[in-house]
XYZ file of C-alpha atoms in Angstrom:
698
model
C 34.690 -25.844 -81.548
C 36.343 -27.285 -84.450
C 34.923 -24.071 -86.729
C 36.625 -21.070 -84.280
C 40.111 -20.355 -85.832
C 40.830 -17.929 -83.221
C 39.039 -16.995 -80.330
C 40.395 -13.645 -78.835
C 41.114 -10.242 -80.791
C 42.279 -7.261 -79.168
C 42.015 -3.776 -80.234
C 38.354 -3.971 -81.412
C 36.319 -1.250 -82.601
C 32.449 -1.094 -81.679
C 30.574 1.631 -83.995
C 27.094 0.768 -83.304
C 24.666 1.510 -85.942
C 23.416 5.232 -86.107
C 26.549 6.889 -83.641
C 29.172 7.946 -83.510
C 31.051 6.997 -80.077
C 33.501 4.472 -81.249
C 34.514 1.355 -78.440
C 37.237 -0.101 -78.086
C 37.422 -3.573 -76.403
C 37.684 -7.766 -76.632
C 35.752 -10.519 -78.791
C 35.602 -13.371 -77.889
C 34.083 -16.157 -79.621
C 32.843 -19.371 -77.905
C 30.488 -22.226 -78.635
C 27.119 -19.959 -78.665
C 27.895 -16.490 -78.972
C 30.114 -14.007 -79.722
C 30.938 -11.199 -77.359
C 32.545 -7.422 -76.937
C 34.552 -6.549 -73.278
C 35.467 -2.552 -73.780
C 38.577 -2.192 -72.262
C 37.528 -0.533 -69.329
C 35.077 -3.400 -69.031
C 31.999 -1.537 -68.168
C 30.242 -2.764 -71.667
C 29.753 -6.093 -72.801
C 27.578 -7.366 -75.891
C 26.820 -11.018 -76.178
C 25.199 -12.710 -79.505
C 24.089 -15.284 -80.206
C 25.086 -17.615 -83.210
C 21.180 -18.176 -83.849
C 20.323 -14.479 -83.871
C 23.151 -13.253 -86.337
C 21.236 -13.325 -89.423
C 24.330 -11.685 -91.905
C 28.024 -11.469 -92.239
C 29.280 -8.599 -94.631
C 32.999 -8.509 -94.667
C 33.581 -5.152 -96.118
C 36.693 -3.044 -98.133
C 39.753 -2.323 -95.896
C 40.271 1.264 -93.837
C 43.244 2.804 -92.626
C 41.583 2.477 -89.972
C 41.563 -1.716 -89.909
C 39.425 -4.088 -91.735
C 35.528 -3.777 -91.349
C 33.313 -6.254 -90.147
C 29.531 -6.149 -90.215
C 27.019 -8.123 -88.891
C 22.530 -7.995 -89.400
C 21.136 -9.393 -86.020
C 17.406 -11.085 -86.284
C 16.267 -9.021 -83.195
C 17.330 -5.776 -86.094
C 20.887 -5.216 -84.042
C 23.363 -3.837 -86.723
C 27.270 -3.884 -85.410
C 30.451 -2.709 -87.285
C 32.831 -3.926 -85.628
C 36.691 -2.964 -87.056
C 39.412 -5.211 -86.677
C 42.724 -4.155 -86.108
C 44.470 -7.082 -88.428
C 43.033 -8.663 -91.528
C 44.080 -12.467 -91.118
C 41.669 -11.950 -87.824
C 38.836 -10.022 -89.946
C 39.625 -13.108 -92.457
C 39.022 -15.528 -89.920
C 36.206 -13.979 -87.252
C 34.055 -14.093 -90.565
C 35.014 -17.810 -92.173
C 34.184 -18.789 -87.701
C 30.500 -16.648 -88.328
C 29.551 -18.231 -90.826
C 29.379 -21.754 -90.015
C 28.488 -20.796 -85.935
C 25.480 -19.377 -87.117
C 24.175 -21.532 -90.087
C 24.545 -25.307 -87.988
C 23.637 -28.391 -90.373
C 22.070 -30.391 -87.456
C 19.445 -29.284 -85.181
C 22.247 -30.669 -82.082
C 24.523 -28.396 -83.053
C 21.895 -25.223 -82.119
C 22.041 -23.654 -78.462
C 19.135 -24.804 -76.963
C 20.743 -28.525 -76.697
C 23.664 -26.466 -75.190
C 21.580 -24.013 -72.571
C 22.184 -23.870 -68.916
C 20.182 -21.882 -66.956
C 21.646 -21.662 -63.957
C 21.504 -18.250 -62.951
C 17.840 -19.013 -63.744
C 16.674 -21.168 -61.900
C 14.439 -22.885 -64.426
C 14.313 -26.891 -64.046
C 14.467 -28.437 -67.308
C 10.590 -30.326 -67.521
C 8.765 -26.493 -66.764
C 7.166 -25.892 -69.185
C 5.993 -28.625 -71.256
C 2.889 -28.938 -70.022
C 1.409 -25.925 -69.274
C -0.448 -25.415 -72.477
C -1.919 -28.668 -73.148
C -3.790 -28.606 -77.063
C -6.468 -30.898 -75.072
C -6.876 -27.824 -71.822
C -7.164 -25.172 -74.833
C -10.449 -27.235 -76.391
C -12.089 -28.374 -72.620
C -11.639 -23.937 -72.524
C -13.922 -23.498 -75.394
C -16.741 -25.839 -74.389
C -15.376 -29.336 -76.257
C -16.825 -31.684 -76.995
C -20.369 -30.168 -77.307
C -23.287 -32.278 -79.955
C -21.533 -31.081 -82.871
C -17.688 -30.894 -82.025
C -15.735 -34.203 -80.870
C -11.689 -34.418 -79.980
C -10.240 -37.154 -82.275
C -7.166 -39.222 -81.485
C -7.681 -40.171 -84.965
C -3.789 -38.597 -85.757
C -2.475 -40.446 -82.222
C 1.013 -41.614 -84.552
C 0.363 -38.923 -87.724
C -0.698 -41.157 -89.444
C -3.691 -39.074 -90.977
C -1.404 -35.601 -91.285
C 1.937 -35.649 -90.518
C 2.063 -31.543 -89.820
C -0.777 -32.204 -87.500
C -0.851 -32.487 -83.851
C -1.640 -36.267 -82.213
C -5.266 -34.795 -80.982
C -7.953 -33.086 -83.563
C -11.567 -31.131 -82.937
C -13.644 -32.525 -85.835
C -17.784 -32.735 -86.568
C -19.230 -35.429 -83.668
C -21.035 -37.177 -87.321
C -17.351 -37.138 -88.776
C -16.619 -40.915 -90.219
C -12.704 -41.856 -90.364
C -13.587 -43.245 -93.963
C -14.328 -39.248 -94.883
C -11.544 -37.609 -92.906
C -9.184 -39.821 -94.660
C -10.699 -38.911 -98.239
C -10.783 -35.058 -97.509
C -6.986 -35.443 -96.101
C -6.031 -37.573 -99.595
C -7.884 -33.986 -101.229
C -5.371 -31.536 -99.434
C -1.718 -30.810 -100.081
C -0.054 -31.916 -97.237
C -2.446 -33.766 -96.014
C -3.658 -30.908 -94.262
C -7.603 -31.767 -94.054
C -9.842 -29.240 -91.995
C -9.918 -28.981 -88.527
C -11.080 -26.816 -85.771
C -9.256 -24.064 -85.003
C -11.650 -22.115 -83.000
C -15.778 -22.158 -81.102
C -17.584 -18.791 -79.969
C -18.944 -20.727 -77.418
C -22.158 -17.778 -77.480
C -23.418 -18.949 -81.025
C -21.063 -22.076 -81.273
C -19.793 -20.757 -85.048
C -16.262 -22.347 -85.726
C -13.276 -21.174 -87.177
C -11.759 -24.314 -89.714
C -7.969 -24.417 -90.752
C -6.922 -26.516 -93.775
C -5.113 -26.336 -97.003
C -5.598 -25.827 -100.375
C -7.858 -28.856 -102.324
C -6.086 -30.366 -105.236
C -8.508 -29.928 -107.953
C -6.128 -29.002 -110.446
C -8.387 -28.291 -113.757
C -11.171 -30.374 -112.761
C -11.355 -32.873 -110.242
C -13.352 -33.166 -107.497
C -13.736 -35.548 -104.292
C -17.062 -36.761 -103.089
C -15.660 -37.093 -99.372
C -14.174 -33.990 -99.098
C -17.501 -31.936 -100.310
C -19.333 -34.505 -98.455
C -17.206 -33.369 -95.358
C -16.520 -29.390 -95.224
C -20.919 -29.725 -95.895
C -21.375 -31.511 -92.410
C -18.809 -28.138 -90.567
C -21.620 -26.076 -92.628
C -23.964 -27.706 -90.462
C -21.829 -28.684 -87.183
C -23.938 -25.713 -85.491
C -27.207 -24.588 -83.793
C -28.239 -23.058 -87.219
C -27.910 -25.547 -89.597
C -28.953 -23.569 -92.510
C -26.608 -21.091 -92.467
C -24.187 -21.023 -95.658
C -20.895 -21.153 -94.510
C -17.789 -18.771 -95.620
C -14.560 -20.369 -97.583
C -12.061 -17.479 -96.669
C -8.909 -17.812 -99.615
C -6.107 -15.874 -98.311
C -4.081 -15.740 -101.679
C -4.338 -13.272 -104.108
C -7.296 -15.168 -106.240
C -4.347 -14.361 -109.323
C -1.753 -16.934 -106.999
C -4.767 -19.692 -106.418
C -5.603 -20.258 -110.569
C -1.439 -20.072 -110.625
C -1.744 -22.749 -108.488
C -4.706 -24.714 -110.221
C -2.374 -25.036 -113.120
C -0.321 -27.254 -110.674
C -2.810 -29.975 -109.963
C -3.803 -27.452 -107.079
C -6.214 -24.909 -106.520
C -9.881 -23.902 -104.742
C -12.594 -25.049 -103.897
C -15.258 -25.464 -106.768
C -18.451 -23.666 -106.023
C -21.264 -25.390 -107.728
C -20.191 -28.943 -106.078
C -19.133 -27.067 -102.591
C -22.843 -26.392 -101.338
C -23.828 -23.406 -99.724
C -20.236 -21.655 -99.572
C -19.250 -18.597 -100.259
C -15.959 -17.982 -101.769
C -13.793 -14.936 -100.749
C -10.671 -14.001 -101.927
C -8.640 -11.793 -99.555
C -5.403 -11.147 -100.812
C -2.341 -11.666 -98.440
C 1.187 -11.834 -100.550
C 3.200 -15.182 -99.876
C 5.930 -15.222 -98.068
C 9.041 -14.197 -100.524
C 7.127 -10.911 -100.922
C 7.334 -10.764 -97.585
C 10.454 -11.280 -97.208
C 11.486 -8.732 -99.888
C 8.827 -6.493 -97.643
C 10.792 -6.296 -94.055
C 14.391 -6.644 -96.146
C 13.205 -3.016 -97.987
C 11.467 -2.385 -94.030
C 15.022 -2.370 -92.774
C 16.907 -1.516 -95.030
C 16.029 2.209 -94.397
C 15.389 1.878 -90.715
C 19.580 1.267 -90.718
C 20.433 4.448 -93.324
C 21.553 6.716 -91.144
C 22.104 9.141 -93.310
C 19.196 9.210 -94.735
C 16.369 12.651 -95.049
C 12.767 12.579 -93.311
C 11.789 12.335 -97.759
C 14.295 9.648 -98.029
C 12.456 7.905 -94.985
C 9.236 7.994 -95.530
C 9.630 7.611 -99.005
C 10.845 3.775 -98.400
C 8.911 2.987 -96.051
C 6.071 3.103 -98.147
C 8.043 1.785 -101.216
C 8.464 -1.006 -99.168
C 5.034 -2.640 -98.099
C 5.693 -3.240 -94.686
C 2.560 -1.912 -92.763
C 1.013 -2.270 -95.793
C 0.998 -6.223 -96.223
C 0.321 -5.542 -91.907
C -3.038 -4.124 -92.858
C -4.126 -6.325 -94.777
C -3.481 -9.985 -92.494
C -5.127 -7.177 -90.368
C -8.829 -6.772 -92.532
C -8.523 -10.670 -92.994
C -8.754 -11.035 -89.558
C -11.105 -8.894 -89.415
C -13.669 -9.847 -91.350
C -13.435 -14.267 -89.979
C -13.778 -12.148 -86.483
C -16.961 -10.395 -88.080
C -18.317 -13.652 -90.110
C -18.421 -15.548 -86.949
C -18.552 -13.210 -83.590
C -21.414 -10.939 -85.425
C -23.052 -12.922 -88.713
C -22.941 -15.902 -86.710
C -21.705 -17.809 -89.005
C -18.801 -20.190 -90.229
C -15.744 -19.851 -91.510
C -13.425 -22.370 -93.579
C -9.865 -20.918 -94.214
C -6.717 -21.841 -96.019
C -4.257 -20.232 -98.460
C -1.682 -22.833 -99.562
C -0.370 -25.350 -97.357
C -2.498 -23.916 -94.745
C 0.893 -22.906 -92.181
C 2.023 -19.026 -92.377
C -1.175 -17.307 -93.545
C -3.443 -19.483 -92.115
C -1.869 -19.273 -88.381
C -1.952 -15.599 -88.574
C -4.760 -14.901 -89.394
C -7.145 -18.248 -87.546
C -4.530 -16.693 -83.888
C -5.312 -12.615 -85.475
C -8.845 -13.183 -85.305
C -9.225 -15.430 -81.689
C -7.816 -12.830 -80.190
C -10.225 -9.667 -82.326
C -12.842 -12.436 -80.734
C -12.267 -13.898 -77.610
C -10.473 -11.391 -73.949
C -8.896 -15.008 -73.254
C -6.846 -14.799 -75.999
C -5.475 -11.068 -75.208
C -4.231 -12.490 -71.509
C -1.208 -13.814 -70.831
C -1.832 -17.007 -70.719
C -4.508 -17.054 -73.340
C -2.255 -15.619 -75.524
C 0.687 -18.111 -74.738
C -1.328 -20.821 -75.530
C -2.938 -20.045 -78.741
C 0.446 -19.768 -80.270
C 0.757 -23.068 -78.772
C -2.041 -24.204 -80.895
C -2.186 -22.193 -83.885
C 2.057 -22.066 -84.377
C 3.481 -24.597 -82.406
C 1.115 -27.403 -82.570
C -0.716 -26.823 -86.007
C 2.677 -27.419 -88.686
C 4.364 -23.441 -88.417
C 7.532 -24.241 -90.604
C 9.462 -21.888 -87.615
C 13.263 -24.038 -88.369
C 12.264 -23.207 -91.895
C 10.706 -19.602 -91.877
C 13.645 -18.338 -89.185
C 16.179 -19.967 -90.924
C 17.803 -21.900 -87.978
C 19.482 -24.066 -90.017
C 21.732 -24.023 -92.990
C 18.825 -24.813 -95.677
C 17.543 -22.869 -98.419
C 16.985 -19.153 -98.178
C 13.633 -18.814 -100.020
C 12.398 -20.896 -97.130
C 13.182 -17.822 -94.643
C 9.983 -14.926 -94.636
C 9.428 -13.211 -91.258
C 5.435 -14.798 -90.810
C 5.904 -14.361 -87.632
C 7.192 -11.132 -87.152
C 4.690 -10.081 -89.111
C 1.992 -11.733 -87.174
C 3.866 -10.087 -83.388
C 3.818 -6.891 -85.437
C -0.481 -7.001 -85.978
C -1.132 -7.824 -82.047
C 1.180 -4.674 -80.887
C -1.040 -2.818 -84.271
C -4.833 -4.440 -81.575
C -1.984 -3.988 -78.446
C -1.656 -0.225 -79.163
C -5.315 0.535 -80.258
C -6.890 -1.171 -77.632
C -4.545 -0.291 -74.392
C -6.538 -1.234 -71.502
C -8.092 -4.504 -73.150
C -4.293 -6.476 -72.803
C -3.302 -8.268 -70.349
C 0.375 -7.913 -71.446
C 2.639 -5.474 -72.778
C 4.578 -5.306 -75.292
C 8.085 -6.391 -74.161
C 6.396 -9.955 -73.847
C 5.785 -10.106 -77.448
C 9.334 -8.566 -78.397
C 10.822 -11.414 -76.111
C 8.990 -13.961 -77.285
C 9.632 -13.096 -81.036
C 13.931 -12.716 -79.895
C 13.563 -16.463 -78.631
C 11.625 -17.311 -81.606
C 14.712 -17.124 -83.368
C 17.345 -17.605 -80.934
C 17.198 -21.012 -80.439
C 17.724 -20.413 -76.852
C 15.055 -22.668 -75.210
C 13.255 -26.074 -77.581
C 9.662 -24.517 -77.780
C 10.019 -23.176 -80.801
C 12.652 -25.817 -83.015
C 11.635 -27.779 -85.667
C 8.450 -27.606 -87.801
C 6.061 -29.317 -86.321
C 5.399 -31.071 -82.842
C 6.000 -34.607 -84.769
C 9.575 -33.120 -85.080
C 9.731 -32.110 -81.854
C 8.422 -35.564 -80.208
C 10.868 -37.475 -82.361
C 13.773 -35.388 -81.351
C 12.576 -35.308 -77.579
C 13.330 -31.758 -77.399
C 10.954 -32.084 -73.938
C 13.701 -33.890 -72.231
C 17.265 -32.372 -73.880
C 15.948 -28.734 -73.947
C 14.522 -25.864 -72.292
C 10.988 -24.860 -72.399
C 10.219 -20.912 -73.147
C 6.762 -20.733 -71.734
C 8.391 -22.104 -68.465
C 11.393 -19.429 -68.235
C 8.339 -16.808 -69.477
C 6.378 -17.581 -66.541
C 8.752 -16.598 -64.155
C 8.289 -12.858 -65.439
C 4.780 -12.748 -65.640
C 5.389 -9.720 -63.506
C 7.563 -7.854 -66.749
C 5.414 -8.635 -68.782
C 1.395 -7.328 -66.716
C 0.438 -4.416 -67.982
C -0.689 -1.875 -65.809
C -3.397 -0.453 -67.132
C -5.090 -3.124 -68.481
C -8.777 -3.680 -67.750
C -10.802 -6.915 -67.346
C -14.226 -5.578 -67.688
C -14.712 -5.409 -71.176
C -17.668 -7.714 -71.541
C -21.237 -7.148 -70.392
C -24.534 -9.530 -70.025
C -26.047 -10.933 -72.856
C -29.768 -12.705 -71.946
C -26.966 -13.624 -69.161
C -24.347 -14.400 -69.807
C -20.509 -12.944 -70.017
C -20.659 -11.990 -73.287
C -17.168 -10.315 -74.751
C -16.567 -7.000 -76.645
C -15.443 -7.987 -79.967
C -12.024 -5.866 -81.077
C -12.334 -5.842 -84.414
C -9.400 -3.151 -86.038
C -10.789 -0.429 -88.249
C -10.181 -0.452 -91.624
C -8.446 2.528 -92.746
C -5.068 1.421 -93.541
C -3.202 4.854 -91.899
C -3.689 3.151 -87.967
C -1.018 0.683 -88.945
C 2.198 2.318 -87.406
C 5.885 1.932 -88.001
C 6.339 -0.044 -84.225
C 10.206 2.103 -83.244
C 10.321 0.087 -80.344
C 10.430 -3.390 -82.214
C 12.193 -2.197 -85.362
C 14.832 0.236 -84.141
C 15.282 -0.609 -80.506
C 19.384 -1.516 -80.540
C 19.344 2.644 -82.356
C 19.783 4.609 -78.942
C 19.707 7.777 -80.386
C 15.628 7.407 -81.140
C 14.828 6.350 -78.163
C 13.981 8.080 -74.563
C 16.865 9.374 -72.998
C 16.186 8.769 -69.423
C 16.322 5.302 -69.908
C 13.467 3.774 -67.524
C 15.216 2.520 -64.685
C 16.545 5.810 -63.971
C 12.398 6.674 -63.947
C 11.466 3.846 -61.678
C 14.130 4.396 -59.456
C 13.037 8.091 -58.849
C 9.431 6.506 -58.191
C 10.228 4.909 -55.762
C 12.133 6.385 -53.609
C 9.899 9.397 -54.127
C 7.206 7.149 -52.654
C 9.027 5.915 -50.040
C 9.592 9.657 -48.911
C 5.759 10.447 -48.712
C 4.819 7.190 -47.020
C 7.115 7.604 -44.574
C 5.598 11.838 -43.949
C 2.176 10.222 -44.263
C 3.577 7.477 -40.927
C 4.972 10.855 -39.242
C 1.206 12.559 -40.102
C -0.915 9.973 -38.480
C 1.184 10.300 -35.446
C 0.658 13.323 -35.037
C -2.660 13.624 -35.727
C -3.046 10.573 -33.148
C -1.384 12.268 -30.718
C -3.736 14.829 -31.226
C -6.795 12.914 -30.805
C -5.536 11.848 -27.442
C -5.587 14.846 -26.194
C -8.451 16.767 -26.776
C -9.567 12.859 -25.856
C -11.108 11.313 -28.745
C -11.029 8.067 -28.823
C -9.052 6.029 -31.892
C -11.806 4.446 -34.364
C -11.414 1.333 -35.713
C -12.011 2.611 -39.488
C -9.003 4.765 -38.931
C -6.916 1.853 -38.603
C -7.069 1.222 -41.795
C -6.068 4.141 -43.370
C -2.837 4.818 -44.619
C -1.892 2.361 -47.634
C -0.076 4.630 -50.157
C -0.981 8.135 -51.058
C -4.685 7.638 -50.422
C -3.849 9.381 -46.476
C -2.533 11.807 -47.363
C -6.237 12.578 -49.039
C -7.970 11.112 -45.861
C -6.134 13.089 -43.553
C -6.742 16.187 -45.541
C -10.726 15.724 -45.323
C -11.022 14.791 -41.600
C -9.030 17.439 -40.513
C -10.955 19.774 -42.171
C -13.767 18.602 -40.555
C -11.783 18.764 -37.131
C -11.424 22.281 -37.776
C -14.279 23.649 -38.877
C -16.209 22.057 -36.026
C -13.449 23.407 -33.921
C -14.411 26.898 -35.071
C -17.182 27.363 -34.743
C -17.210 26.177 -31.422
C -14.662 28.087 -30.168
C -16.155 30.938 -31.900
C -19.590 30.375 -30.366
C -18.161 29.453 -26.674
C -16.670 32.930 -27.076
C -19.200 34.862 -28.260
C -22.007 33.072 -25.124
C -19.177 34.079 -22.375
C -18.788 37.720 -23.517
C -22.632 39.293 -23.982
C -23.857 37.769 -20.944
C -23.497 35.200 -18.573
C -25.790 32.265 -17.452
C -27.200 30.905 -14.059
C -25.794 27.803 -12.840
C -29.146 26.123 -12.822
C -29.897 28.196 -16.561
C -26.097 26.039 -17.875
C -26.707 22.930 -16.426
C -30.069 22.237 -18.121
C -28.353 23.480 -21.160
C -26.177 20.824 -20.613
C -28.240 17.917 -19.751
C -30.309 18.883 -23.155
C -27.280 18.860 -25.234
C -26.301 15.653 -24.278
C -29.676 14.007 -24.497
C -30.509 15.397 -27.996
C -29.541 15.000 -31.240
C -26.807 16.902 -32.253
C -27.101 20.847 -33.134
C -28.078 21.427 -36.430
C -25.089 23.207 -37.632
C -23.287 20.280 -37.013
C -26.109 18.156 -38.728
C -25.485 20.684 -41.875
C -22.629 21.426 -42.592
C -21.966 18.516 -45.285
C -19.246 16.883 -43.872
C -16.719 15.676 -45.892
C -15.566 12.778 -45.044
C -13.420 9.571 -46.467
C -12.965 6.139 -46.928
C -10.278 4.236 -48.951
C -10.628 1.216 -51.074
C -8.228 -0.776 -50.418
C -7.247 -2.379 -53.178
C -6.668 -0.375 -55.645
C -5.655 3.012 -52.785
C -7.479 5.379 -54.922
C -9.780 7.779 -52.287
C -13.599 8.063 -52.473
C -14.946 11.984 -51.135
C -18.852 12.076 -50.405
C -20.442 14.772 -49.406
C -23.234 14.122 -46.115
C -26.704 15.377 -47.652
C -29.156 17.531 -45.152
C -30.414 14.943 -42.456
C -28.629 11.833 -43.041
C -28.206 9.604 -39.824
C -25.274 10.999 -37.110
C -25.314 6.416 -36.211
C -24.162 6.068 -40.436
C -19.908 5.591 -40.570
C -20.246 8.525 -42.634
C -21.528 10.903 -40.258
C -19.689 8.626 -37.086
C -16.288 10.762 -37.055
C -17.866 14.179 -37.318
C -20.259 13.575 -34.595
C -17.873 11.799 -32.480
C -14.965 15.595 -32.165
C -18.240 17.570 -32.619
C -19.804 16.262 -29.332
C -16.585 16.392 -27.979
C -15.674 19.590 -28.719
C -19.369 21.193 -27.651
C -19.538 18.769 -24.463
C -16.878 20.292 -22.371
C -16.285 19.308 -19.371
C -17.495 20.555 -16.069
C -13.801 20.915 -14.434
C -12.617 22.813 -17.088
C -11.310 26.679 -16.746
C -10.721 30.146 -18.402
C -6.979 27.610 -20.210
C -9.514 25.715 -22.217
C -10.315 28.175 -24.271
C -6.361 29.425 -25.370
C -5.753 25.296 -25.324
C -8.331 25.097 -28.011
C -7.271 27.821 -30.518
C -3.880 26.510 -30.251
C -5.016 22.145 -30.972
C -6.906 24.066 -33.730
C -3.774 25.824 -34.453
C -1.483 22.800 -35.245
C -4.986 20.570 -37.037
C -4.554 24.020 -39.406
C -0.441 23.585 -40.503
C -1.443 19.546 -40.114
C -4.227 19.961 -42.576
C -1.730 22.464 -44.643
C 0.942 20.278 -44.743
C -1.205 16.890 -45.548
C -2.767 19.241 -48.898
C 0.456 20.167 -49.988
C 1.992 16.302 -49.828
C -1.653 15.582 -52.007
C -0.620 18.207 -54.704
C 2.353 16.667 -54.931
């Protein structure tokens, strides 16, 4: 609160980017948020301080002093403050509040979800690393779950438990850790359950110009042999450009020498470093925020930023790893420089491509917990949570979320979650509202007791699963091979043009570029129409039952199951068409027989006796009456045409047979007025059928 010089500023104009609308209202500055409320109190803008990336105080204009905020969730806000002194106070306060120095000053430590009904303990234990290893089928004959890093003695940025080869000794692990940058030795990231090939992640070796480690060489070879096909070669994927790796070699780091590492195929796959990615995103956002650019300038700016090219590179490296593991059945060792940026990206994406579980909501969040949080992506540095070196800030996690969206867009029915979940996950990695993404590694989070002092993002997101669920998700993307369930690989195309610009992410706050009608309006209209249709269907069903009672027909039990959603309309149409067809045929036959000649009483009784003891008339059996069955689980009407000769006792024909029998076997006491009554009933059925058809078409 000591940074807040002016908590309230009136007569402030808000000008949103790409919009000519100017709202006049009041700015409120609190310890956690900047709040704008318009003069009519119809509109509020809440900006958490942690989302503010940049504060600019522009040159004075005639109407006042402009203040521009650029946010990490890609929102741009332009305020015009009437008094220059108030603008300066706001500027200096926001510069301090958006860049706190201590971790305890972040929003997560004061956040209190009163309306969220979220307990502090919820979510912290949902995605345990040990449970994720167990779901992979670990431990196995070749791999074990080790607690050798329980006290973070081997590597400070690794989790307390790691998965290593079963034959690896503590001496071998310590020797390999000593030869790797930041002591990040090779550990298992993913194991393919069908062929036991693995993805192993680590950092670059400290090889320099001619250094080597016998322990590290033996350990890498042990990883290669830790699978049923022990004689296979193993890929080592260096995600850096070769020139960068050679430059690191001159600094005492570098890459594995294939002369001393046996049965290795080495690949440099060329993903640029954090500085290139930061510059690329900034260039793209500049062109996104430019409201006056032409089409050619927009396309040139988007292309020159290189952002989509970098996303494509990350996806192609991940595709190479997924193909090597899932198709070739070979293990892959992956590293970049320190193994917490590009390595986290490609290992996560390769896991999504390989296994359907990581395309579900729980599986994807567990993947983020494992590859990004447990294995030490530096969220505090890369997201700029605290005031520090700006060169450490880089949109590595943003790029990963963008790459996942590209896969989701490519195969929308293969993912249980939607882009709403990706956007919420991205925004809360920067918001500091929850303690989940605070700190740079698991050790820092344990040291700071974040699980007892802050709330978990996972607990908050689990309560919103219905909002994140993709209604088009198909769970059948697998097949049986040798009696085992094999999931389809999601391998993206290699062509660069399949990567698209994510408008809903980077221009989500530009209302003029978004759909005019808000989705809530469309949903309300659809729900209202659905309610009216259901009420009409219920009314029609009652009318049908009343007509059945008038005909003396018994209401069948299966009819009671019809009536869920719009499926009832199709069922009513089919059944009523059957009744109508049979009634019309029988009315015509009785009318013709009455007008042509009259039968003797004995002949008429004999005919009635034959009708009662024989099968239904052939005209009914061969009429291919159409019946409708309803799948209650999905409310889909399935129509089946009955072939000639179907058994009259089958469920498909029982309904039409009952109707035909009731019409063809009139009571002996019926008079000549029955014909008129039947005509009226047929006319009423025709009206209902026509009405049902209209509802189905609408």
